[in-house]
PDB file of C-alpha atoms in Angstrom:
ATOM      1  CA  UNK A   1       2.999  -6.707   3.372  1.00  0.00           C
ATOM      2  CA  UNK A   2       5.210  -5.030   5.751  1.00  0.00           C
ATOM      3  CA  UNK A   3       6.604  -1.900   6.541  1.00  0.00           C
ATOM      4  CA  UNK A   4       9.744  -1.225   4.403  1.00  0.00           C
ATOM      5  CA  UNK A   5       8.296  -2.876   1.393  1.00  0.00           C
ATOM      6  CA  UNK A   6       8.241  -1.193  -2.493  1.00  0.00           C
ATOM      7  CA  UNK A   7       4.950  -1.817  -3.978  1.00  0.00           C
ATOM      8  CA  UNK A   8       3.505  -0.041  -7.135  1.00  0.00           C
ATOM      9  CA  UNK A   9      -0.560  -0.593  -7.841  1.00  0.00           C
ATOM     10  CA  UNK A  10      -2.201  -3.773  -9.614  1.00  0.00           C
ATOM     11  CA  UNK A  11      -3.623  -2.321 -12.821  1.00  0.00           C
ATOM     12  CA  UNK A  12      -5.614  -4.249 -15.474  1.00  0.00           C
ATOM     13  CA  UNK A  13      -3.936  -6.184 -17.737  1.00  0.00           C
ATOM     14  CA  UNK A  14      -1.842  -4.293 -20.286  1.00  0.00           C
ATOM     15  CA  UNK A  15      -1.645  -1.245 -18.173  1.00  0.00           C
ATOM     16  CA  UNK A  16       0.989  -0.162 -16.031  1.00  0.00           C
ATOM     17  CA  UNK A  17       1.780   2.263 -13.879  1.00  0.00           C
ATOM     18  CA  UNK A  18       6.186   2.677 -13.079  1.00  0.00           C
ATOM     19  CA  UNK A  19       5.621   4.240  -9.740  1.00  0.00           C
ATOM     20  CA  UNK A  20       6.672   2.971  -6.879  1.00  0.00           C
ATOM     21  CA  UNK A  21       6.459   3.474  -3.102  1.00  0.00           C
ATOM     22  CA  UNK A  22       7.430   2.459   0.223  1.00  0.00           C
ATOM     23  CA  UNK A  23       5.073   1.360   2.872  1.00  0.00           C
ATOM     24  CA  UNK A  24       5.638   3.275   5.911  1.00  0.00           C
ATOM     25  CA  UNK A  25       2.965   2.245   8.574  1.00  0.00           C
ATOM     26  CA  UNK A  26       0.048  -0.302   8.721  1.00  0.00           C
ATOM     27  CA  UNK A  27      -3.714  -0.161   9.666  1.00  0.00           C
ATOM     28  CA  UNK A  28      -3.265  -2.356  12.702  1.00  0.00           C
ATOM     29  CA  UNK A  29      -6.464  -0.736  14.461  1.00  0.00           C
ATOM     30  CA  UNK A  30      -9.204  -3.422  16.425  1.00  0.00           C
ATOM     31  CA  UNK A  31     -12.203  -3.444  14.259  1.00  0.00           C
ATOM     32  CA  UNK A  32     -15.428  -3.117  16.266  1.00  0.00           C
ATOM     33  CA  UNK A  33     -15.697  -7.330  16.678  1.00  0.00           C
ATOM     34  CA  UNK A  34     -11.918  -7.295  18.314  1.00  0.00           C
ATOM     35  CA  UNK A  35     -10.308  -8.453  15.055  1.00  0.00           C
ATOM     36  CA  UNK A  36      -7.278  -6.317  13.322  1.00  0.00           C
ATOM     37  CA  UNK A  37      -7.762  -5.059  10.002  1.00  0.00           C
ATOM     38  CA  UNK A  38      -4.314  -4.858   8.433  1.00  0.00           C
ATOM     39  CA  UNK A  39      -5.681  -4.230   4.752  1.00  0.00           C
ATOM     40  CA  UNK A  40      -4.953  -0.716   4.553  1.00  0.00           C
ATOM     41  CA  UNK A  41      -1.512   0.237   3.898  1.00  0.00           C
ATOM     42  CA  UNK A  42       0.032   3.999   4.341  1.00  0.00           C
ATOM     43  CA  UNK A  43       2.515   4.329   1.286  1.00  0.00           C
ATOM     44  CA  UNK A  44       4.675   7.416   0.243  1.00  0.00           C
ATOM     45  CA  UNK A  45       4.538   7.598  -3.289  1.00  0.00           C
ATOM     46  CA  UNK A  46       7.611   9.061  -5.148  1.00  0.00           C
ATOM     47  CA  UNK A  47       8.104  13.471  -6.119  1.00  0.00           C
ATOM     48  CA  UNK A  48       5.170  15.565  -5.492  1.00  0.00           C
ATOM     49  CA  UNK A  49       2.655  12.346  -5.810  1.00  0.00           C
ATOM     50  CA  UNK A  50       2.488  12.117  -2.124  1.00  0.00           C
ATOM     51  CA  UNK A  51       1.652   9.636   0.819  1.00  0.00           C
ATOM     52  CA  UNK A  52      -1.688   8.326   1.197  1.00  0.00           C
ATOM     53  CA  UNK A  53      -3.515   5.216   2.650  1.00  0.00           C
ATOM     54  CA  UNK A  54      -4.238   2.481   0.503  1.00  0.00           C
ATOM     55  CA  UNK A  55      -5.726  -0.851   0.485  1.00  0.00           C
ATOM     56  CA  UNK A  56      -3.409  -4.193  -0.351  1.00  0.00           C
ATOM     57  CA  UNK A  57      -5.548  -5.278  -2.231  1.00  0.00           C
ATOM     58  CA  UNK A  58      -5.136  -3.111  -5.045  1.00  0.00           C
ATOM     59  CA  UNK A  59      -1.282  -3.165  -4.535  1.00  0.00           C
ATOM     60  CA  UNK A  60       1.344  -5.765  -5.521  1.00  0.00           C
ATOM     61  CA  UNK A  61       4.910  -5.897  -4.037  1.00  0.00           C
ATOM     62  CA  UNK A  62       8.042  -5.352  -6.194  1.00  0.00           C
ATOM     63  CA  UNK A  63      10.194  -5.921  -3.094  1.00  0.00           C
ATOM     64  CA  UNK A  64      10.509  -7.250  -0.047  1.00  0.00           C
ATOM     65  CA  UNK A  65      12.314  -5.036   3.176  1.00  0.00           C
TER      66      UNK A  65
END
């Protein structure tokens, strides 16, 4: 995932949510052992919803910037 992508959340199967965002930033912070943790995604959600820090794991892409 990059910044500039639409993603909406991964929900069980059958469920569905028709929101989507926009990432606009990435968690590209050292972790204590030197590594970069890039699994946590800031993504404005559409309206009033708001923006908020999420993980990629529980997000899929619907398209690519």
């Amino acid at each position: 995932m990059k910044v500039g992508d639409l993603v909406r959340k991964k929900y069980k199967p059958g469920m569905m949510d028709t929101k989507v965002g926009i990432i606009l930033a990435i968690n590209e912070g050292p972790n204590r052992d030197s590594t970069f943790d890039t699994s946590v995604v800031r993504v404005q959600w559409p309206a009033d919803y708001g923006c908020f820090w999420t993980t990629t794991a529980s997000l899929e892409i619907v398209s690519k910037a």
